[in-house]
PDB file of C-alpha atoms in Angstrom:
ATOM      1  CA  UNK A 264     -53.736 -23.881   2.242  1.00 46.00           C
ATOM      2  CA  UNK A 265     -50.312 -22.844   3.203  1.00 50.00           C
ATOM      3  CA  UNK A 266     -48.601 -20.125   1.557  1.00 50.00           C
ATOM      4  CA  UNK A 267     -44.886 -19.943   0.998  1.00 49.00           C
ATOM      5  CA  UNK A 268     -43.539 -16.876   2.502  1.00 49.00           C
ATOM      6  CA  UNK A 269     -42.130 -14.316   0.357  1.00 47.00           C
ATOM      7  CA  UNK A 270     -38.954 -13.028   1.002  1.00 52.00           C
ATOM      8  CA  UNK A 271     -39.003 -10.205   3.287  1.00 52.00           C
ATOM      9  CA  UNK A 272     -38.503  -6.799   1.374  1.00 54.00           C
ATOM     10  CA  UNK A 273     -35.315  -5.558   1.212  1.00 53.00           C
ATOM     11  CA  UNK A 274     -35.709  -1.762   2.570  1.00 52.00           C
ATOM     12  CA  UNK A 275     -34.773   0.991  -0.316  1.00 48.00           C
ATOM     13  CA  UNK A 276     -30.889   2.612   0.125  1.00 52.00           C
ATOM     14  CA  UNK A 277     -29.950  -0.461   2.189  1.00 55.00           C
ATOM     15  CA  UNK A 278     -26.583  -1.400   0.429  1.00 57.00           C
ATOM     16  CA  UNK A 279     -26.824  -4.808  -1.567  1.00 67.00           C
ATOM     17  CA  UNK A 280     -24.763  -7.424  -0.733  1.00 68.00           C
ATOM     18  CA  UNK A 281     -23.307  -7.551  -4.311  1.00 76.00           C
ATOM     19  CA  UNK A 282     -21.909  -3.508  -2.874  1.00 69.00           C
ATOM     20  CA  UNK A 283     -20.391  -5.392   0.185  1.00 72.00           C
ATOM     21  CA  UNK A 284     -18.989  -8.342  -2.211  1.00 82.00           C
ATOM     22  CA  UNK A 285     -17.672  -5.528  -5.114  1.00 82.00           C
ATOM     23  CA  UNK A 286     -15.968  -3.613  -2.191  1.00 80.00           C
ATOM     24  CA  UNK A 287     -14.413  -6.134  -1.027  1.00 85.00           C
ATOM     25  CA  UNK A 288     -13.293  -8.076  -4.191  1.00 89.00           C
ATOM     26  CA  UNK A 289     -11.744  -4.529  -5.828  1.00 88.00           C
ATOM     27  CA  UNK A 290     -10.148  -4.036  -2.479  1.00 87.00           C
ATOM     28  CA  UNK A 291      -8.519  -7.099  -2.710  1.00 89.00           C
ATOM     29  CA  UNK A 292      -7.710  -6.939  -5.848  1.00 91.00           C
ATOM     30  CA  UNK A 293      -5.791  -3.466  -5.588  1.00 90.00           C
ATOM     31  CA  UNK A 294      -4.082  -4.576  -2.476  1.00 91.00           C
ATOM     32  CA  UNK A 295      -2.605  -7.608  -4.097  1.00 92.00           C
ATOM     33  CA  UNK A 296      -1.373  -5.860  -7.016  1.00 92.00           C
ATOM     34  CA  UNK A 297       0.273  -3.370  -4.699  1.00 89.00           C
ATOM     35  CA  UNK A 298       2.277  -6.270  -2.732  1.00 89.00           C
ATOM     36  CA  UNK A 299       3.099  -7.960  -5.948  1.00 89.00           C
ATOM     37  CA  UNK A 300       5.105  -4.151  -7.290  1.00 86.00           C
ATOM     38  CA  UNK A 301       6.361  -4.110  -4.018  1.00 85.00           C
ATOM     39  CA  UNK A 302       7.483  -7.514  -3.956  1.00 85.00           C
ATOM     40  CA  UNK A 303       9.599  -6.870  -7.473  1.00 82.00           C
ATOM     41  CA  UNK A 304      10.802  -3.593  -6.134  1.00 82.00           C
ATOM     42  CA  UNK A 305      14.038  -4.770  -4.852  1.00 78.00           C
ATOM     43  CA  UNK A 306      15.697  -6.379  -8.225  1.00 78.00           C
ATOM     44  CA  UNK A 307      14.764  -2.661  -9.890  1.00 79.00           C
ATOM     45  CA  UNK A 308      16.263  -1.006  -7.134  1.00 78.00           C
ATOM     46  CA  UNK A 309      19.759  -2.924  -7.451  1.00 78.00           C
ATOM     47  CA  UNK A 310      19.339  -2.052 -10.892  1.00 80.00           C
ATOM     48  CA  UNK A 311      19.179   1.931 -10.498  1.00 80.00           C
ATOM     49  CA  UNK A 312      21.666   1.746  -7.792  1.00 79.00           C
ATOM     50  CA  UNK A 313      23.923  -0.246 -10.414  1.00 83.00           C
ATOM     51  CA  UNK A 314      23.216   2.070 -12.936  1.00 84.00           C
ATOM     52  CA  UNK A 315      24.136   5.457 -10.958  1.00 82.00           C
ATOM     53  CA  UNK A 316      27.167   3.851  -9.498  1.00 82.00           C
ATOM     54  CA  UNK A 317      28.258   3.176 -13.381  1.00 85.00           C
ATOM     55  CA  UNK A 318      31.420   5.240 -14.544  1.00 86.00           C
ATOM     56  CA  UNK A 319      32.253   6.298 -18.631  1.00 86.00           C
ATOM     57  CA  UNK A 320      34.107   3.057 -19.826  1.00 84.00           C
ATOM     58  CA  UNK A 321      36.404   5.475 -20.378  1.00 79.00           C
ATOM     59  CA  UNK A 322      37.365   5.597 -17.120  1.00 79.00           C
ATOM     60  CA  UNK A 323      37.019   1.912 -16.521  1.00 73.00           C
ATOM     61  CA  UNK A 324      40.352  -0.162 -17.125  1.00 68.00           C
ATOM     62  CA  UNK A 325      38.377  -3.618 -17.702  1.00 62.00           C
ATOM     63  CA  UNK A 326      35.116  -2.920 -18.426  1.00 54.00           C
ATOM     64  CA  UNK A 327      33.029  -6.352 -17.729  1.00 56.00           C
ATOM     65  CA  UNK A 328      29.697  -6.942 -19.038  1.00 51.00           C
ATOM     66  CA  UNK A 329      29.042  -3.727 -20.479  1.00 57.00           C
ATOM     67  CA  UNK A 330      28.330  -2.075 -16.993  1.00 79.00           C
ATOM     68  CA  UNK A 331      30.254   1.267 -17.585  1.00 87.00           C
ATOM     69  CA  UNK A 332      28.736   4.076 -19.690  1.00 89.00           C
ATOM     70  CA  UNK A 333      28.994   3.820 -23.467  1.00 89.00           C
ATOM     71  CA  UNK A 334      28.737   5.910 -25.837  1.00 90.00           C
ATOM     72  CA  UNK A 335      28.349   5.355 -29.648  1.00 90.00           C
ATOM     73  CA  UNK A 336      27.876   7.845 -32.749  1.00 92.00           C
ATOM     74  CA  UNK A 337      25.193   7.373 -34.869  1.00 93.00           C
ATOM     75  CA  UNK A 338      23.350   8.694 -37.624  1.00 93.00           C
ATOM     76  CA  UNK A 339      19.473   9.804 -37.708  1.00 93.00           C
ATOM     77  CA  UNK A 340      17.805   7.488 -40.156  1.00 92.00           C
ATOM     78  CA  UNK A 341      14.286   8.367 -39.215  1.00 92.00           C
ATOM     79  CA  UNK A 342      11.687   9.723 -36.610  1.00 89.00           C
ATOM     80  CA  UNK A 343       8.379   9.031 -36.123  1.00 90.00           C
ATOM     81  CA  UNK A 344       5.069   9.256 -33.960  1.00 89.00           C
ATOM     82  CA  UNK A 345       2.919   6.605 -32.335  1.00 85.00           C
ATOM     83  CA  UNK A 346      -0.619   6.302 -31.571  1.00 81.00           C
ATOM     84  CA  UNK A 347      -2.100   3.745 -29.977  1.00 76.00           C
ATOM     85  CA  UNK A 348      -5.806   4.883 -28.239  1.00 73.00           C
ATOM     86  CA  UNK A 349      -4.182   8.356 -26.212  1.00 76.00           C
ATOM     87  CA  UNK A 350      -1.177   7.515 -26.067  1.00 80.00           C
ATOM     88  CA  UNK A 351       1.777   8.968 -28.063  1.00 86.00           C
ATOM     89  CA  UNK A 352       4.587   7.422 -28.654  1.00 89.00           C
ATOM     90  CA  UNK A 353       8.337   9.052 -30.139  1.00 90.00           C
ATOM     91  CA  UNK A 354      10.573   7.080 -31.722  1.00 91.00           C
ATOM     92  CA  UNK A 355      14.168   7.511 -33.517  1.00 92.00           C
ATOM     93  CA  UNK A 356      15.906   5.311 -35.610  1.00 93.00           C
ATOM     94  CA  UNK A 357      19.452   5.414 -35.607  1.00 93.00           C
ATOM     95  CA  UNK A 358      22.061   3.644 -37.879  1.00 92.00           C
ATOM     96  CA  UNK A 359      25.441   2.846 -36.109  1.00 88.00           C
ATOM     97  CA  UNK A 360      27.588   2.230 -38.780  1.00 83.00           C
ATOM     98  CA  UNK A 361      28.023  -0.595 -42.027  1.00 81.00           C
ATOM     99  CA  UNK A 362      28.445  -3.463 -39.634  1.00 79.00           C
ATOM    100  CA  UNK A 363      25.341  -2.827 -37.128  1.00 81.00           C
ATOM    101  CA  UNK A 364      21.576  -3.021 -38.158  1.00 85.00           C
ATOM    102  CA  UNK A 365      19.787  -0.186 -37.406  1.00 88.00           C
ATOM    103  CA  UNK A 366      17.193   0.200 -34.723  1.00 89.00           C
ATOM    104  CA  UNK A 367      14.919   2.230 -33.195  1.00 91.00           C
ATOM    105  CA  UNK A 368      14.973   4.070 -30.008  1.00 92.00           C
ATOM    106  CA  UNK A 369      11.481   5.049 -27.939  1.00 91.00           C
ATOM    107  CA  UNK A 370      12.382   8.665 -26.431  1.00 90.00           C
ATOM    108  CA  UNK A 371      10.786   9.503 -23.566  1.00 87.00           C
ATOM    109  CA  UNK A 372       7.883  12.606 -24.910  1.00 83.00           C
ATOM    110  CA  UNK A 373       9.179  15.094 -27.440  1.00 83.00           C
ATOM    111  CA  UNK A 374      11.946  16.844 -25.975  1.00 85.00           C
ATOM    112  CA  UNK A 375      14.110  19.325 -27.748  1.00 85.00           C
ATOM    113  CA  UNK A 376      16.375  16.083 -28.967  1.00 88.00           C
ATOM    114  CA  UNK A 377      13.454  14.455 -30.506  1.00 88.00           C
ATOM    115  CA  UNK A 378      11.845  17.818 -32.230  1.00 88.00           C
ATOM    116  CA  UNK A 379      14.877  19.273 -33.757  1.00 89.00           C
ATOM    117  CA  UNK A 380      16.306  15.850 -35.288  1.00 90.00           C
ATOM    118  CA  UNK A 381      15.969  15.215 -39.247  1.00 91.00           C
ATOM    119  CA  UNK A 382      17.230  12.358 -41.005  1.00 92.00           C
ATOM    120  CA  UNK A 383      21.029  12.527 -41.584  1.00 91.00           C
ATOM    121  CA  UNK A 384      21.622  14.328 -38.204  1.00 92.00           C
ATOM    122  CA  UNK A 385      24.740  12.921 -36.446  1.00 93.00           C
ATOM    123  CA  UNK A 386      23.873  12.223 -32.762  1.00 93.00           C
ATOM    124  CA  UNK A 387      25.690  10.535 -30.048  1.00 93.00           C
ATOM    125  CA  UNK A 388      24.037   7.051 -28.252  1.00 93.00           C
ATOM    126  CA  UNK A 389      24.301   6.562 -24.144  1.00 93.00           C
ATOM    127  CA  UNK A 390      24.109   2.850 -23.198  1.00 90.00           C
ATOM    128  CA  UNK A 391      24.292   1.147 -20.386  1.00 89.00           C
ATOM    129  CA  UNK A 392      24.498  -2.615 -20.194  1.00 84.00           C
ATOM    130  CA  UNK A 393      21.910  -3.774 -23.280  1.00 81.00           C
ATOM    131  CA  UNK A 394      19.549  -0.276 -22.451  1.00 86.00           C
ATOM    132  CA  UNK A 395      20.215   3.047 -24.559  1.00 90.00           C
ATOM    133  CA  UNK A 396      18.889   5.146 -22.052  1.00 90.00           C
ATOM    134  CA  UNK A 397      20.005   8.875 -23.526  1.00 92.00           C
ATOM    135  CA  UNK A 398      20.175   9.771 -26.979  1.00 93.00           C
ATOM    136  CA  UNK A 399      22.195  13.574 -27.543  1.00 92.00           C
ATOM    137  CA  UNK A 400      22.742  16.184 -30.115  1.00 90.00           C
ATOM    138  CA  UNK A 401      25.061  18.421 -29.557  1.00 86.00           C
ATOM    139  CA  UNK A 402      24.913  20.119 -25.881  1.00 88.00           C
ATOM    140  CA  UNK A 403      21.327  18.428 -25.796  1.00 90.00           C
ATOM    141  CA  UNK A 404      20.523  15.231 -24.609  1.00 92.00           C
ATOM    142  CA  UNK A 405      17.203  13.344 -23.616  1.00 92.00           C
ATOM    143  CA  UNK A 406      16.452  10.330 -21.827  1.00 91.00           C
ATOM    144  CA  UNK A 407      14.866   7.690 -23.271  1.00 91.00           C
ATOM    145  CA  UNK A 408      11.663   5.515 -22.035  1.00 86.00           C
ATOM    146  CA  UNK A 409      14.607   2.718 -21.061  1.00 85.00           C
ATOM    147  CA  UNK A 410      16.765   4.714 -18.379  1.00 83.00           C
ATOM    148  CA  UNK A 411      16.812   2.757 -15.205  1.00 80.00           C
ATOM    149  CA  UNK A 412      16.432   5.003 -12.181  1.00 72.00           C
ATOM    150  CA  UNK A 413      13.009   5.851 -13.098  1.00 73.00           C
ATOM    151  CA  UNK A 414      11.442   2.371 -12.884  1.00 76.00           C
ATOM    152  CA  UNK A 415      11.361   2.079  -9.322  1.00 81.00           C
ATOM    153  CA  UNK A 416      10.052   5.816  -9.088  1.00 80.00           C
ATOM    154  CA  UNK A 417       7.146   4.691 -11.217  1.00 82.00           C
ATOM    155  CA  UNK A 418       6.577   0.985  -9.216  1.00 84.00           C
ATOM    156  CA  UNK A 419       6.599   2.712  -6.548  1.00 85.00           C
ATOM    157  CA  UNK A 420       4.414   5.426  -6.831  1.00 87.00           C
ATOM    158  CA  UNK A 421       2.079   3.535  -8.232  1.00 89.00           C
ATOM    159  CA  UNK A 422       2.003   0.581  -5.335  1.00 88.00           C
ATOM    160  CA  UNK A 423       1.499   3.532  -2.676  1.00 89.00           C
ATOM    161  CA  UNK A 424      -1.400   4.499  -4.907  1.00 90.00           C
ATOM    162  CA  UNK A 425      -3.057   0.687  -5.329  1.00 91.00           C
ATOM    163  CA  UNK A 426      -2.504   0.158  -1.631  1.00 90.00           C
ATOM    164  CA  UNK A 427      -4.163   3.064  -0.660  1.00 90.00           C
ATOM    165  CA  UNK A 428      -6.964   2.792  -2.830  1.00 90.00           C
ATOM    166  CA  UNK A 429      -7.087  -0.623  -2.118  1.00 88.00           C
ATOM    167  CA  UNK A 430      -7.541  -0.201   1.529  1.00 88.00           C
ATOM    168  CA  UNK A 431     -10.042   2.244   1.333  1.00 85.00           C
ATOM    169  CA  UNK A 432     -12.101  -0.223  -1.018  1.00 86.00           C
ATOM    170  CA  UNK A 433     -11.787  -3.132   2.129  1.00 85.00           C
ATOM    171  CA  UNK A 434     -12.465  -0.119   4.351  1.00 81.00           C
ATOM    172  CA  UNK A 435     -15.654   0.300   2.427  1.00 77.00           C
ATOM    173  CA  UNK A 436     -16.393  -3.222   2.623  1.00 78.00           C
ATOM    174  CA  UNK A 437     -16.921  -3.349   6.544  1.00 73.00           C
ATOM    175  CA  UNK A 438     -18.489  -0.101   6.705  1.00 71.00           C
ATOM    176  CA  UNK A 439     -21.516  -1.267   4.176  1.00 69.00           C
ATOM    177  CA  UNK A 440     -21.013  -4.870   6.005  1.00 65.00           C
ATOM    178  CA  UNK A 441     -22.066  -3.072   9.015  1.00 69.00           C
ATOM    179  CA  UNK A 442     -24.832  -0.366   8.062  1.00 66.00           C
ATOM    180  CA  UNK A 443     -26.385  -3.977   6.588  1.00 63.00           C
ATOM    181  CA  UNK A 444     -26.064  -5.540   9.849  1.00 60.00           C
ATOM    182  CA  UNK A 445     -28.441  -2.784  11.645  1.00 55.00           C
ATOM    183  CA  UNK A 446     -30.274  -2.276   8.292  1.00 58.00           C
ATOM    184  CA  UNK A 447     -29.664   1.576   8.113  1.00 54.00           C
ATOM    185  CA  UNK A 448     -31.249   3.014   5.082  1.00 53.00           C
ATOM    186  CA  UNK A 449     -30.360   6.582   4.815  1.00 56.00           C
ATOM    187  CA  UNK A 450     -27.321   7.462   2.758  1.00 54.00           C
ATOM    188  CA  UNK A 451     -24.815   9.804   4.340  1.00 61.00           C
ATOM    189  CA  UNK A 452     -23.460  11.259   0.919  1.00 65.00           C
ATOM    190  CA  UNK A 453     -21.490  13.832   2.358  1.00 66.00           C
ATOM    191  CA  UNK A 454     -19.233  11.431   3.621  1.00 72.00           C
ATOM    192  CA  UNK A 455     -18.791   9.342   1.122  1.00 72.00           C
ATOM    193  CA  UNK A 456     -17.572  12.542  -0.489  1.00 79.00           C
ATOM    194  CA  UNK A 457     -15.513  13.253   2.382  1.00 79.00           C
ATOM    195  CA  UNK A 458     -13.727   9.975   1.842  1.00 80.00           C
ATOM    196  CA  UNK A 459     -13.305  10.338  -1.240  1.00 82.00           C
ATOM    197  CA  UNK A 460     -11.948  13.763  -1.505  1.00 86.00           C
ATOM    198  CA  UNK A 461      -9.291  12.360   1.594  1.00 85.00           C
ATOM    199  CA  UNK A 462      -8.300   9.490  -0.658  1.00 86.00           C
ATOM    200  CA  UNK A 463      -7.339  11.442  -3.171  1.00 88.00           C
ATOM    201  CA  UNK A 464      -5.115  13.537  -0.812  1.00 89.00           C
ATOM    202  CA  UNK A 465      -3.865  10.976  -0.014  1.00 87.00           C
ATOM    203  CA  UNK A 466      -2.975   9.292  -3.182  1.00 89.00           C
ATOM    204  CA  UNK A 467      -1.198  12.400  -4.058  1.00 89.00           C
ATOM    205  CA  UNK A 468       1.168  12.658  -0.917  1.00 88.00           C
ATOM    206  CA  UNK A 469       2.132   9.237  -1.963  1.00 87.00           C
ATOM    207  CA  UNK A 470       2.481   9.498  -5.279  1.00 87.00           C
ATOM    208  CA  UNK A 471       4.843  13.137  -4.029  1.00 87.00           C
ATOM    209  CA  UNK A 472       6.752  11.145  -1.751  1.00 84.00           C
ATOM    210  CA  UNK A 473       7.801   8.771  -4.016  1.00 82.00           C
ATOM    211  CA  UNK A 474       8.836  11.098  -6.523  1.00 81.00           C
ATOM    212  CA  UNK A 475      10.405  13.498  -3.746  1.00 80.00           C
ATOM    213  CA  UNK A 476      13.003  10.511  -3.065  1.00 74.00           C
ATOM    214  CA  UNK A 477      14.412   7.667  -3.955  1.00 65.00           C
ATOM    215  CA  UNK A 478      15.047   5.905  -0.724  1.00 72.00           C
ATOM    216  CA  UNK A 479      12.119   3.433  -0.390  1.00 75.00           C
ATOM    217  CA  UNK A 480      11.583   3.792   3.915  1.00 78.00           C
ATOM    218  CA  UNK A 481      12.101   7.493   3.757  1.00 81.00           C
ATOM    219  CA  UNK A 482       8.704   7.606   0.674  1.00 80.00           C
ATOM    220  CA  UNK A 483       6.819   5.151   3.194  1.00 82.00           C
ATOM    221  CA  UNK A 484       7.144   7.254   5.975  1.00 87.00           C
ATOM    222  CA  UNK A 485       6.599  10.246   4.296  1.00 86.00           C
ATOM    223  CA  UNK A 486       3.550   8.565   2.601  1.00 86.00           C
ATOM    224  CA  UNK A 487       2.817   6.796   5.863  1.00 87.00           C
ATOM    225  CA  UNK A 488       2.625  10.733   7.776  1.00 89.00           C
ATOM    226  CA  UNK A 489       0.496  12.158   5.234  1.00 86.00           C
ATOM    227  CA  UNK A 490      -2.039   9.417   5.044  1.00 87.00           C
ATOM    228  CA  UNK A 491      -2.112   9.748   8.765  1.00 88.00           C
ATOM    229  CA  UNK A 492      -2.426  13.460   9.051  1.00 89.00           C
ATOM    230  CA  UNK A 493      -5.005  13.158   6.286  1.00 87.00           C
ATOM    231  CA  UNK A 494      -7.469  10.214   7.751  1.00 83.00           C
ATOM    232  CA  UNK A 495      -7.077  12.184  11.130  1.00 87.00           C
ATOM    233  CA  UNK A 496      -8.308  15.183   9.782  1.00 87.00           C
ATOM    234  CA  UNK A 497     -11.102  13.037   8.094  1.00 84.00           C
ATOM    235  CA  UNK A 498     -12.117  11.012  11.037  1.00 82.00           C
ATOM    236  CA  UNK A 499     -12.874  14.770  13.026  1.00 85.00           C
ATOM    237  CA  UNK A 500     -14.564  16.030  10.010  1.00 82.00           C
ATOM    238  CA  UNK A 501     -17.007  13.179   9.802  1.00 76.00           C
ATOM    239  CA  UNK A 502     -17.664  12.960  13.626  1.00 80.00           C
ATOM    240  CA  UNK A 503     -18.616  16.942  13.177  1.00 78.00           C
ATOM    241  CA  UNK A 504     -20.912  15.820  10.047  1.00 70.00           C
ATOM    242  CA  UNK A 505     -22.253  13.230  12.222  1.00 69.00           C
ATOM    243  CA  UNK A 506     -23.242  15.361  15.086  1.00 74.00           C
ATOM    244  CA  UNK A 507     -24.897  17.835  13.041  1.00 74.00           C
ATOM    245  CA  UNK A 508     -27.004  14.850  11.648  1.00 68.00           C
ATOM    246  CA  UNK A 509     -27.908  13.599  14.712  1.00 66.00           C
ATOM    247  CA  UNK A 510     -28.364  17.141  16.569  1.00 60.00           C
TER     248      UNK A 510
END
């Protein structure tokens, strides 16, 4: 009688192909998201750009769909803080005057605005378009969560970061693609620690470059020189970790 062959054993600390497929599939993911910030980068950067080239409407003859600089007193109705899991939240509530609901403004952490206001304070309300995007008191002032030149600072800071990440992740993919292919078993760790230690670095002179400037070639190329200098470096420290392996 015939026997059905069993499957042949897989060999222990071969990577699975559900490592290869998870790789891959994070990579992907990651990459994506980073091309879809990128791709809405543009419409927030006409936005800052608009908003920096504002002037006071004071100074503005015609002002035309609230595009200058306003500014509104108001009175402190109420402050309060937000939790939601680790996050904290600051908000304000301001009343304008008799003829204007009041509403509340999210500051952006507790600055010295936000700490020293009680209700009944008089403060003074920056907005721009249909954003309030300072709030002062006095010689004080702090921005608020809405202020639009730090939107594309954030977008794209964090799209250097998903695209690096990202690409390490597909990196991944073919190198455990490969050590399948020739069924290697043992499992270099320092250099998976190597890599990730350099992705980190590398995620950081990103993330720096991005916040160093606000001209989006100059942060690419800035984040496009450190990520070189750093996988450069990384490459000749894993050839030296690989010759002492093999010596």
């Amino acid at each position: 009688m015939n026997r059905a062959s069993a499957p042949w054993p897989q060999p222990p600390g071969l990577p699975t192909l559900k490592g290869v497929i998870f790789a891959s599939v994070v990579g992907s993911v990651l990459v994506l998201a980073a091309a879809v910030l990128f791709a809405l980068l543009p419409g927030v950067l006409s936005e800052a750009a608009d908003f920096r080239a504002a002037r006071p409407c004071a100074e503005v003859s015609a002002p035309e769909s609230g595009d200058c600089l306003s500014e509104w007193p108001a009175t402190v109705v109420s402050k309060e803080t937000g939790r939601k899991d680790k996050a904290v939240t600051h908000w304000v509530t301001v009343d304008l005057g008799p003829e204007e609901p009041s509403f509340r403004i999210r500051m952006r952490g507790d600055g010295p605005v936000w700490r020293d206001l009680a209700p009944g304070d008089r403060v003074t309300v920056f907005a721009w378009r249909d954003l309030v995007w300072q709030v002062g008191s006095g010689e004080a002032r702090q921005d608020t969560v809405e202020t639009p030149d730090r939107e594309p600072t954030v977008r794209l800071a964090v799209g250097l970061a998903l695209l690096i990440v990202g690409s390490v992740f597909l990196r991944g993919a073919g190198w455990l693609h490969r050590r399948r292919a020739v069924r290697a078993t043992d499992a270099p760790t320092a250099q998976v620690v190597v890599v990730m230690a350099a992705t980190l670095l590398a995620v950081g002179l990103a993330v720096a470059a991005a916040v160093t400037t606000d001209t989006v070639w100059l942060a690419l190329l800035l984040a496009a020189a450190g990520c070189a200098a750093v996988w450069a470096a990384t490459a000749q420290l894993l050839r030296g970790l690989a010759r002492r392996r093999t010596a």
